[in-house]
N, CA and C of each residue as an Amber inpcrd file, in Angstrom:
protein
   600
 154.4720000 107.4750000 143.7890000 154.5700000 106.2490000 142.9960000
 153.5210000 105.2670000 143.4710000 152.8250000 104.6510000 142.5730000
 151.7870000 103.7160000 142.9590000 152.3700000 102.3400000 143.1660000
 151.5970000 101.4840000 143.8540000 152.0560000 100.1260000 144.1000000
 152.1710000  99.3440000 142.8140000 151.4230000  99.7340000 141.7820000
 151.5070000  98.9850000 140.5330000 152.8540000  99.1880000 139.8590000
 153.5300000 100.3170000 140.1570000 154.8270000 100.5740000 139.5510000
 155.9600000 100.0030000 140.3900000 155.7460000  99.9040000 141.7030000
 156.8360000  99.5430000 142.5900000 157.3360000  98.1190000 142.4280000
 156.4790000  97.0870000 142.3610000 157.0170000  95.7280000 142.3050000
 158.0310000  95.4770000 141.2000000 157.8290000  95.9350000 139.9570000
 158.8640000  95.7030000 138.9490000 160.1970000  96.3580000 139.3190000
 160.1560000  97.5380000 139.9420000 161.3810000  98.2220000 140.3500000
 162.0830000  97.4110000 141.4360000 161.3380000  96.9760000 142.4310000
 161.9260000  96.1910000 143.5050000 162.4120000  94.8480000 142.9780000
 161.6660000  94.2410000 142.0710000 162.0930000  92.9760000 141.4760000
 163.4410000  93.1420000 140.7810000 163.6290000  94.2720000 140.1000000
 164.9050000  94.5330000 139.4270000 166.0370000  94.6600000 140.4440000
 165.7620000  95.3060000 141.5760000 166.7730000  95.4390000 142.6200000
 167.1090000  94.0830000 143.2300000 166.0970000  93.2370000 143.4150000
 166.3280000  91.8920000 143.9340000 167.1880000  91.0810000 142.9590000
 166.8770000  91.2080000 141.6770000 167.6570000  90.4910000 140.6560000
 169.1090000  90.9660000 140.6500000 169.3150000  92.2660000 140.8290000
 170.6800000  92.8110000 140.8520000 171.4310000  92.3250000 142.0940000
 170.7370000  92.2870000 143.2340000 171.3670000  91.7850000 144.4630000
 171.7280000  90.3100000 144.3130000 170.8440000  89.5490000 143.6690000
 171.1080000  88.1230000 143.4210000 172.3530000  87.9720000 142.5290000
 172.4590000  88.8320000 141.5230000 173.6300000  88.8070000 140.6400000
 174.9020000  89.1260000 141.4190000 174.8050000  90.0100000 142.4170000
 175.9660000  90.3110000 143.2590000 176.4050000  89.0630000 144.0260000
 175.4350000  88.2800000 144.5080000 175.7660000  87.0320000 145.2060000
 176.4180000  86.0560000 144.2260000 175.9020000  86.0070000 142.9970000
 176.4630000  85.0920000 141.9950000 177.9180000  85.4210000 141.6530000
 178.3060000  86.6790000 141.8000000 179.6970000  87.0430000 141.5230000
 180.6540000  86.3180000 142.4710000 180.1980000  86.0840000 143.6990000
 181.0130000  85.3590000 144.6730000 180.7580000  83.8510000 144.6360000
 179.5840000  83.4680000 144.1170000 179.1920000  82.0520000 144.0890000
 178.6360000  81.7180000 142.7050000 179.5160000  81.5350000 141.7130000
 179.0800000  81.3510000 140.3210000 178.1630000  80.1500000 140.0830000
 178.2050000  79.1540000 140.9630000 177.3360000  77.9860000 140.7540000
 175.8810000  78.2740000 141.1220000 175.6180000  79.4220000 141.7430000
 174.2460000  79.7710000 142.1120000 173.4040000  79.9620000 140.8540000
 172.2830000  79.2170000 140.7360000 171.4230000  79.3920000 139.5530000
 170.7970000  80.7840000 139.5250000 170.3130000  81.1870000 138.3480000
 169.6080000  82.4640000 138.2290000 168.3230000  82.4250000 139.0430000
 167.9080000  83.6020000 139.5160000 166.6440000  83.7310000 140.2490000
 165.5350000  83.8710000 139.2180000 164.6940000  82.8550000 139.0900000
 163.7010000  82.8130000 138.0190000 162.6300000  83.8880000 138.1710000
 162.1910000  84.1540000 139.3880000 161.0750000  85.0870000 139.5900000
 161.3180000  85.9200000 140.8430000 162.1530000  86.9760000 140.7480000
 162.4210000  87.7810000 141.9400000 161.1660000  88.4000000 142.5330000
 160.1760000  88.6940000 141.6600000 158.9380000  89.2930000 142.1770000
 158.1690000  88.3530000 143.0920000 158.4950000  87.0440000 143.0460000
 157.7800000  86.1050000 143.9010000 158.1140000  86.3090000 145.3740000
 159.2040000  87.0140000 145.6660000 159.5850000  87.2600000 147.0520000
 158.9370000  88.5190000 147.6230000 158.4030000  89.3800000 146.7580000
 157.9130000  90.6790000 147.2070000 156.6240000  90.5170000 148.0040000
 156.5970000  91.1480000 149.1620000 155.4030000  91.1260000 149.9890000
 155.1610000  89.8000000 150.6600000 156.1350000  88.9070000 150.5890000
 155.9280000  87.5670000 151.1290000 156.9400000  87.2930000 152.2110000
 156.4640000  86.9880000 153.4150000 157.3750000  86.5450000 154.4610000
 157.4380000  85.0310000 154.4060000 158.4350000  84.4810000 155.0300000
 158.5880000  83.0330000 155.0310000 158.8300000  82.5610000 156.4480000
 157.8420000  81.9190000 157.0290000 158.0240000  81.4250000 158.3870000
 159.0780000  80.3350000 158.4260000 159.1820000  79.5480000 157.3470000
 160.1940000  78.4890000 157.3030000 161.5910000  79.0800000 157.2760000
 161.7570000  80.1770000 156.5260000 163.0680000  80.8110000 156.4360000
 163.3010000  81.7890000 157.5800000 162.2330000  82.1990000 158.2270000
 162.3600000  83.0090000 159.4240000 162.6440000  84.4680000 159.2110000
 162.5090000  84.9760000 157.9920000 162.8570000  86.3710000 157.7290000
 161.8030000  87.0470000 156.8620000 161.5830000  88.3410000 157.1250000
 160.9120000  89.1740000 156.1490000 161.9070000  89.4130000 155.0080000
 161.4220000  89.9880000 153.9360000 162.2880000  90.2270000 152.7910000
 163.4110000  91.2000000 153.1640000 164.6360000  90.7940000 152.9050000
 165.8350000  91.5780000 153.2190000 166.9920000  90.9270000 152.4750000
 168.1710000  91.5410000 152.5300000 169.3230000  90.8930000 151.9020000
 169.6510000  89.5840000 152.6100000 169.5100000  89.5730000 153.9250000
 169.7620000  88.3440000 154.6880000 168.8420000  87.2190000 154.2180000
 167.5900000  87.5670000 153.9870000 166.6260000  86.5710000 153.4840000
 167.0100000  86.1250000 152.0680000 167.4650000  87.0650000 151.2510000
 167.8580000  86.7330000 149.8850000 169.0590000  85.7800000 149.8960000
 170.0220000  86.0370000 150.7840000 171.1820000  85.1580000 150.8820000
 170.7610000  83.7780000 151.3960000 169.7930000  83.7560000 152.3050000
 169.2280000  82.4840000 152.7840000 168.6330000  81.6950000 151.6100000
 167.8690000  82.3930000 150.7620000 167.2790000  81.7290000 149.5870000
 168.3770000  81.2350000 148.6420000 169.4840000  81.9960000 148.5630000
 170.5970000  81.5890000 147.7120000 171.2350000  80.2940000 148.2200000
 171.2370000  80.0950000 149.5390000 171.7370000  78.8320000 150.0860000
 170.9170000  77.6690000 149.5220000 169.5870000  77.8350000 149.5080000
 168.7280000  76.7980000 148.9270000 169.0500000  76.6040000 147.4400000
 169.3580000  77.6970000 146.7410000 169.7030000  77.6100000 145.3280000
 170.9750000  76.8060000 145.0970000 171.9940000  77.0520000 145.9360000
 173.2460000  76.2970000 145.8330000 172.9900000  74.8200000 146.1500000
 172.1920000  74.5720000 147.1900000 171.8790000  73.1840000 147.5560000
 171.2010000  72.4680000 146.3900000 170.2700000  73.1480000 145.7290000
 169.5810000  72.5460000 144.5810000 170.5630000  72.2710000 143.4480000
 171.4720000  73.2160000 143.1960000 172.4570000  73.0420000 142.1250000
 173.3710000  71.8500000 142.4090000 173.6420000  71.6040000 143.6750000
 174.5240000  70.4910000 144.0530000 173.7600000  69.1770000 144.2610000
 172.4340000  69.2420000 144.1800000 171.6500000  68.0350000 144.4060000
 171.6110000  67.6240000 145.8660000 171.7040000  68.6020000 146.7620000
 171.7240000  68.3350000 148.2040000 170.3390000  68.6080000 148.7960000
 169.8550000  67.6850000 149.5790000 168.5790000  67.8900000 150.2760000
 168.8730000  68.6200000 151.5800000 168.5820000  69.9180000 151.6040000
 168.9620000  70.7500000 152.7440000 167.8310000  70.9980000 153.7330000
 166.6380000  70.4950000 153.4270000 165.5140000  70.6490000 154.3490000
 164.7200000  69.3500000 154.4100000 163.8830000  69.2600000 155.4250000
 162.9350000  68.1550000 155.5560000 161.6630000  68.7100000 156.1740000
 160.6980000  67.8340000 156.4510000 159.4160000  68.2630000 157.0290000
 158.7460000  69.3240000 156.1650000 158.5910000  69.0090000 154.8890000
 157.9510000  69.8970000 153.9120000 158.6980000  71.2230000 153.7690000
 160.0220000  71.1690000 153.9060000 160.8320000  72.3680000 153.7040000
 161.0010000  73.2330000 154.9270000 160.3950000  72.8380000 156.0450000
 160.4690000  73.6810000 157.2390000 161.7750000  73.4780000 158.0120000
 162.1870000  72.2280000 158.1760000 163.3770000  71.9520000 158.9910000
 164.6340000  72.0840000 158.1360000 165.5220000  73.0080000 158.5210000
 166.7760000  73.2680000 157.8140000 167.8810000  72.4680000 158.5150000
 168.4620000  71.5130000 157.7930000 169.3860000  70.5730000 158.4250000
 170.8370000  71.0710000 158.3980000 171.7510000  70.1920000 158.8390000
 173.1640000  70.5840000 158.9080000 173.7930000  70.7620000 157.5230000
 173.2380000  70.1170000 156.5090000 173.7290000  70.3420000 155.1420000
 173.4020000  71.7690000 154.7050000 172.2110000  72.2470000 155.0860000
 171.8600000  73.6540000 154.8390000 172.8560000  74.5620000 155.5540000
 173.1170000  74.2550000 156.8240000 174.0120000  75.1010000 157.6150000
 175.4100000  75.1450000 157.0270000 175.9110000  74.0100000 156.5260000
 177.2590000  73.9790000 155.9490000 177.3640000  74.9210000 154.7500000
 176.3410000  74.9110000 153.8850000 176.3560000  75.8170000 152.7240000
 176.1740000  77.2590000 153.1880000 175.3000000  77.4670000 154.1680000
 175.0760000  78.8170000 154.7050000 176.3870000  79.4100000 155.2140000
 177.1670000  78.5970000 155.9060000 178.4480000  79.0920000 156.4350000
 179.4100000  79.4400000 155.3040000 179.3970000  78.6650000 154.2260000
 180.2190000  78.9830000 153.0440000 179.8700000  80.3530000 152.4880000
 178.5730000  80.7130000 152.5690000 178.0710000  81.9150000 151.9070000
 178.0050000  83.1350000 152.8130000 178.4820000  82.9950000 154.0550000
 178.5310000  84.1650000 154.9320000 177.3700000  84.2790000 155.8930000
 176.7470000  83.1500000 156.2050000 175.6690000  83.1290000 157.1850000
 176.0820000  82.2420000 158.3550000 175.5580000  82.5490000 159.5250000
 175.9500000  81.8220000 160.7230000 174.7260000  81.5040000 161.5660000
 174.8140000  80.4300000 162.3290000 173.7600000  80.0440000 163.2750000
 174.4680000  79.5980000 164.5430000 174.6960000  80.5240000 165.4710000
 175.5370000  80.2290000 166.6230000 174.9120000  79.3230000 167.6780000
 173.6090000  79.1220000 167.6140000 172.9290000  78.3600000 168.6530000
 172.6120000  76.9420000 168.1780000 172.0480000  76.1700000 169.0840000
 171.5770000  74.8300000 168.7410000 170.3950000  74.9400000 167.7790000
 170.1220000  73.9110000 166.9920000 169.0000000  73.9950000 166.0530000
 167.6620000  74.1310000 166.7660000 166.7450000  74.8610000 166.1210000
 165.3860000  74.9970000 166.6320000 164.6720000  73.6600000 166.4450000
 163.8270000  73.2490000 167.4150000 163.1830000  71.9400000 167.3010000
 162.3550000  71.7430000 166.0270000 161.7250000  72.7980000 165.5320000
 160.8710000  72.6270000 164.3490000 161.4640000  73.1860000 163.0640000
 162.3490000  74.2090000 163.1430000 162.8860000  74.8030000 161.9180000
 164.3810000  74.5760000 161.7350000 165.0210000  73.8840000 162.6830000
 166.4330000  73.5690000 162.5400000 167.3130000  74.8040000 162.5290000
 168.1500000  74.9250000 161.4880000 169.1100000  76.0270000 161.3980000
 168.6190000  77.1370000 160.4670000 167.3110000  77.3380000 160.4120000
 166.7630000  78.3120000 159.4560000 167.0940000  79.7540000 159.8240000
 167.2330000  80.0480000 161.0930000 167.4110000  81.4410000 161.5200000
 168.8760000  81.8680000 161.4620000 169.4400000  81.8100000 160.2640000
 170.8340000  82.2130000 160.0790000 170.9310000  83.7340000 159.9600000
 172.0900000  84.2570000 160.3380000 172.3170000  85.7000000 160.2800000
 173.6250000  85.9860000 159.5480000 173.7430000  87.1860000 159.0100000
 174.9490000  87.5820000 158.2870000 176.1470000  87.6760000 159.2240000
 177.2640000  87.1460000 158.7770000 178.5030000  87.3070000 159.5340000
 179.0450000  88.7170000 159.2930000 179.9080000  89.2050000 160.1950000
 180.5110000  90.5330000 159.9680000 181.2120000  90.6290000 158.6120000
 181.9020000  89.5530000 158.2110000 182.5920000  89.5590000 156.9190000
 181.6040000  89.7110000 155.7620000 180.4810000  88.9890000 155.8300000
 179.4700000  89.0990000 154.7710000 178.8650000  90.4990000 154.7440000
 178.6610000  91.0900000 155.9120000 178.1360000  92.4620000 155.9530000
 179.0840000  93.4270000 155.2560000 180.3670000  93.2440000 155.4550000
 181.3500000  94.1160000 154.7850000 181.3560000  93.8490000 153.2800000
 181.3570000  92.5740000 152.9020000 181.4200000  92.1980000 151.4830000
 180.2490000  92.7590000 150.7020000 179.0680000  92.6650000 151.2960000
 177.8480000  93.0270000 150.5660000 177.2720000  94.3950000 150.9800000
 178.0760000  95.2060000 151.6750000 177.5310000  96.4780000 152.1860000
 176.8350000  97.3190000 151.1070000 177.4580000  97.5750000 149.9520000
 176.7520000  98.3800000 148.9390000 175.4400000  97.7270000 148.4720000
 175.4670000  96.4160000 148.3220000 174.2610000  95.6900000 147.8970000
 173.1780000  95.8060000 148.9520000 173.5530000  95.6060000 150.2170000
 172.5980000  95.6860000 151.3230000 171.9700000  97.0680000 151.3780000
 172.7990000  98.1060000 151.2640000 172.2840000  99.4820000 151.3420000
 171.3480000  99.7840000 150.1800000 171.7160000  99.3410000 148.9800000
 170.8690000  99.5760000 147.8000000 169.5190000  98.8700000 147.9530000
 169.5500000  97.6170000 148.4150000 168.3080000  96.8650000 148.5740000
 167.4530000  97.4450000 149.6940000 168.0730000  97.9020000 150.7700000
 167.3140000  98.5210000 151.8640000 166.5860000  99.7710000 151.3840000
 167.2500000 100.5680000 150.5480000 166.5820000 101.7610000 149.9970000
 165.3740000 101.3610000 149.1520000 165.5450000 100.3320000 148.3260000
 164.4380000  99.8830000 147.4720000 163.2930000  99.3390000 148.3070000
 163.6140000  98.5780000 149.3470000 162.5660000  98.0290000 150.2210000
 161.8370000  99.1420000 150.9700000 162.5950000 100.1470000 151.4030000
 161.9800000 101.2790000 152.1120000 161.0290000 102.0310000 151.1820000
 161.4480000 102.2630000 149.9450000 160.5940000 102.9490000 148.9710000
 159.3510000 102.1120000 148.6690000 159.5450000 100.7940000 148.5670000
 158.4120000  99.9030000 148.3030000 157.4070000  99.9490000 149.4510000
 157.9180000  99.9010000 150.6830000 157.0420000  99.9450000 151.8530000
 156.2900000 101.2720000 151.9110000 156.9860000 102.3770000 151.6300000
 156.3380000 103.6990000 151.6470000 155.2530000 103.7790000 150.5930000
 155.5250000 103.2420000 149.4050000 154.5420000 103.3030000 148.3200000
 153.3360000 102.4310000 148.6120000 153.5720000 101.2340000 149.1580000
 152.4450000 100.3370000 149.3990000 151.6030000 100.8000000 150.5680000
 152.2090000 101.4730000 151.5600000 151.3990000 101.9730000 152.6680000
 150.7100000 103.2790000 152.2970000 151.2430000 104.0090000 151.3080000
 150.5990000 105.2470000 150.8610000 149.3090000 104.9440000 150.1170000
 149.2940000 103.8410000 149.3670000 148.0520000 103.3910000 148.7460000
 147.3060000 102.5800000 149.8080000 146.4260000 101.7130000 149.4270000
 145.7040000 100.9640000 150.4450000 146.3130000  99.5920000 150.5950000
 146.1170000  99.0070000 151.7350000 146.6640000  97.6820000 152.0020000
 146.0500000  96.6380000 151.0800000 144.8500000  96.9120000 150.5550000
 144.1780000  95.9210000 149.7200000 144.5310000  96.0300000 148.2480000
 145.2420000  97.1010000 147.8470000 145.4750000  97.2790000 146.4230000
 146.5110000  96.3160000 145.8640000 147.5130000  95.9530000 146.6860000
 148.4800000  94.9740000 146.2100000 149.1540000  94.3440000 147.4140000
 148.8880000  93.0700000 147.6280000 149.3980000  92.4160000 148.8210000
 150.6150000  91.5460000 148.5500000 151.0520000  91.4560000 147.3050000
 152.2520000  90.6980000 147.0100000 151.9750000  89.4790000 146.1600000
 152.8810000  89.1710000 145.2640000 152.6850000  88.0490000 144.3650000
 152.6280000  86.7140000 145.0760000 152.0170000  85.7590000 144.4100000
 151.9040000  84.4130000 144.9620000 152.4730000  83.3960000 143.9880000
 153.4180000  83.8210000 143.1630000 153.9550000  82.9110000 142.1410000
 154.5900000  81.6860000 142.7670000 155.1670000  81.8620000 143.9390000
 155.8310000  80.7480000 144.5940000 154.8680000  79.6380000 144.9650000
 153.6130000  79.9870000 145.1020000 152.6020000  79.0120000 145.4980000
 151.7570000  78.5680000 144.3180000 152.2440000  78.7780000 143.1080000
 151.6090000  78.2140000 141.9350000 150.6160000  79.1030000 141.2240000
 150.5610000  80.3970000 141.5500000 149.6480000  81.2860000 140.8360000
 150.1400000  81.5000000 139.4170000 149.2800000  81.2430000 138.4510000
 149.7130000  81.3450000 137.0570000 150.0240000  82.7750000 136.6610000
 149.3790000  83.7490000 137.3050000 149.6140000  85.1360000 136.9380000
 150.7720000  85.7680000 137.6670000 151.3050000  85.0800000 138.6850000
 152.4490000  85.6040000 139.3980000 152.1170000  86.7230000 140.3600000
 150.8570000  86.9070000 140.7420000 150.5260000  87.9430000 141.6850000
 149.1160000  87.8160000 142.1900000 148.8040000  88.6440000 143.1810000
 147.4760000  88.6530000 143.7710000 146.5430000  89.4870000 142.9070000
 145.4080000  88.9330000 142.5530000 144.4510000  89.6450000 141.7060000
 143.4930000  90.4650000 142.5580000 143.1910000  91.6660000 142.0790000
 142.2220000  92.5340000 142.7300000 141.1400000  92.9060000 141.7210000
 140.0600000  93.4580000 142.2200000 138.9530000  93.8180000 141.3340000
 139.2270000  95.1470000 140.6430000 139.0930000  95.1410000 139.3100000
 139.1640000  96.3710000 138.5200000 137.7870000  96.5900000 137.9030000
 137.3310000  97.8420000 137.8850000 135.9860000  98.1530000 137.3970000
 136.0470000  99.1640000 136.2610000 134.9760000  99.1930000 135.4590000
 134.8500000 100.2370000 134.4470000 133.5930000 101.0520000 134.7610000
 133.3850000 102.1430000 134.0420000 132.2790000 103.0520000 134.3500000
 130.9060000 102.4230000 134.1640000 130.8170000 101.3720000 133.3230000
 129.5030000 100.7700000 133.0850000 129.1400000  99.7380000 134.1530000
 130.0330000  99.5110000 135.1030000 129.7160000  98.6150000 136.2040000
 130.2900000  97.2130000 136.0770000 130.8800000  96.8790000 134.9420000
 131.4840000  95.5580000 134.7980000 132.8020000  95.5210000 135.5700000
 133.2450000  94.3270000 135.9630000 134.5170000  94.2190000 136.6680000
 135.2570000  92.9550000 136.2640000 136.5580000  92.9840000 136.4640000
 137.4240000  91.8370000 136.2010000 138.3970000  91.7220000 137.3660000
 139.0000000  90.5400000 137.5300000 140.0640000  90.3440000 138.5160000
 141.3910000  90.4120000 137.7640000 142.3260000  91.1980000 138.2760000
 143.5730000  91.4270000 137.5440000 144.7250000  91.6580000 138.5170000
 145.9290000  91.2630000 138.1050000 147.1370000  91.5780000 138.8700000
 147.4660000  93.0460000 138.5950000 147.6080000  93.8930000 139.6230000
 147.8500000  95.3170000 139.3940000 149.0300000  95.6260000 138.4830000
 150.1170000  94.8620000 138.6010000 151.2820000  95.1370000 137.7550000
 150.9770000  94.8810000 136.2820000 150.0640000  93.9460000 136.0030000
 149.6610000  93.6940000 134.6160000 148.8490000  94.8770000 134.0950000
 147.9400000  95.3720000 134.9070000 147.1200000  96.5170000 134.5090000
 147.9870000  97.7620000 134.3000000 149.0790000  97.8620000 135.0510000
 149.9580000  99.0270000 134.9210000 150.7220000  99.0290000 133.5920000
 150.8900000  97.8540000 132.9860000 151.6440000  97.7700000 131.7370000
 150.9030000  98.4150000 130.5700000 149.5690000  98.2490000 130.5400000
 148.7470000  98.8180000 129.4700000 147.2880000  98.7230000 129.8990000
 146.4380000  99.6330000 129.4420000 145.0270000  99.5800000 129.8370000
 144.3490000  98.2940000 129.3510000 143.4330000  97.8090000 130.1690000
 142.5530000  96.7190000 129.7610000 141.1930000  97.3640000 129.5050000
 140.7330000  97.2730000 128.2700000 139.5390000  98.0090000 127.8530000
 138.2980000  97.1220000 127.9410000 137.2280000  97.6820000 128.4670000
 135.9530000  96.9840000 128.5890000 135.3270000  96.8090000 127.1940000
 134.9100000  95.5950000 126.8780000 134.2510000  95.3380000 125.5990000
 132.8410000  95.8900000 125.5450000 132.2500000  96.1840000 126.7140000
 130.8820000  96.7090000 126.7560000 130.8040000  98.1950000 126.4650000
 131.6710000  98.9840000 127.1220000 131.5740000 100.4410000 126.9680000
 132.8150000 101.0610000 126.3320000 133.8750000 100.2680000 126.1680000
 135.0790000 100.7810000 125.5240000 135.9830000 101.6020000 126.4200000
 135.6740000 101.6800000 127.7190000 136.5030000 102.4560000 128.6460000
 137.4360000 101.5130000 129.4100000 138.5500000 102.0360000 129.9120000
 139.5080000 101.1650000 130.6020000 139.0380000 100.7630000 131.9990000
 139.4170000  99.5590000 132.3900000 139.1750000  99.1190000 133.7610000
 140.1650000  99.8180000 134.6770000 139.7050000 100.1150000 135.8990000
 140.5470000 100.7730000 136.9030000 140.3960000 100.0580000 138.2350000
 141.4400000 100.1250000 139.0580000 141.3650000  99.5530000 140.4020000
 140.8990000 100.6670000 141.3370000 139.7060000 100.5320000 141.9080000
 139.1370000 101.6380000 142.7060000 140.0330000 102.1420000 143.8110000
 140.7080000 101.2430000 144.5310000 141.5330000 101.6880000 145.6620000
 142.6610000 102.5940000 145.1950000 143.2710000 102.2470000 144.0580000
 144.3840000 103.0620000 143.5470000 143.8670000 104.3940000 143.0270000
 142.6980000 104.3660000 142.3490000 142.0910000 105.6060000 141.8550000
 141.7790000 106.5310000 143.0260000 141.2140000 105.9350000 144.1060000
 140.8580000 106.7330000 145.2660000 142.0730000 107.3200000 145.9480000
 143.1560000 106.5220000 146.0340000 144.3750000 107.0080000 146.6590000
 145.0130000 108.1290000 145.8520000 144.9440000 108.0000000 144.5240000
 145.5540000 109.0160000 143.6750000 144.7860000 110.3250000 143.7570000
 143.4810000 110.2350000 143.9840000 142.6570000 111.4360000 144.0240000
 142.7940000 112.1670000 145.3490000 143.2210000 111.4620000 146.4020000
 143.2810000 112.0930000 147.7300000 144.5380000 112.9260000 147.9080000
C-alpha cells in the first residue's frame, strides 16, 4: 500500500475513534479534519499520534464547546481547567504541573483503558499499518498534513513530474484520487519517490 492511500484510511479510523469518544461524551464537537493529526506530533500536547493523544485533543474539544479557556501561553500551558475536563474523560496527571506545559502530559486511567480497549486496539493496528506503509516508501514522499497550521490544501505538497520534464507541487492524497494530466504532453504527473519505491 502506498502512502498516498494510507492517510484517508487512517483518517477514517481516527474519525471512528473520535465517534467512540462522542458516545460517552455527546457534547464533544465533531472532528473537522482527522487527517490534520496524521504525521504530526504535538510538543504542547506531549504525545505522538495515539488514542491517548486523541482523547487529549477531545478534552480541548469539550473545553471549546463549554467556552472554557483550558490553555495559556499560546496554547502550550495546560491549566487546571484542562485537567478537570481531562479527569472527567478518563485522563490523569498524578504529578505537579510542568513549569512550561502545565498538565499537558496526561495519561489514560485503567478505567479508560478498559472502556476504550477495542477502539485503542483498532487505532493501534491502523497506526502500525500507516507507519509500515510510510517507511516502505520514502520519508520524503509524504510527511503529513499541515491543515492545522493553515495549509489550504490540507497536506504537505511534493513535486510531481511528467515525461516532458514539467513539474507541479501537489498533495499526494489529491494525486491518488485521480490523475493530474500535463497540458504540454498529455501524460499524467507522477511523484518520483513513489514511482521509484513501487518499481523496487
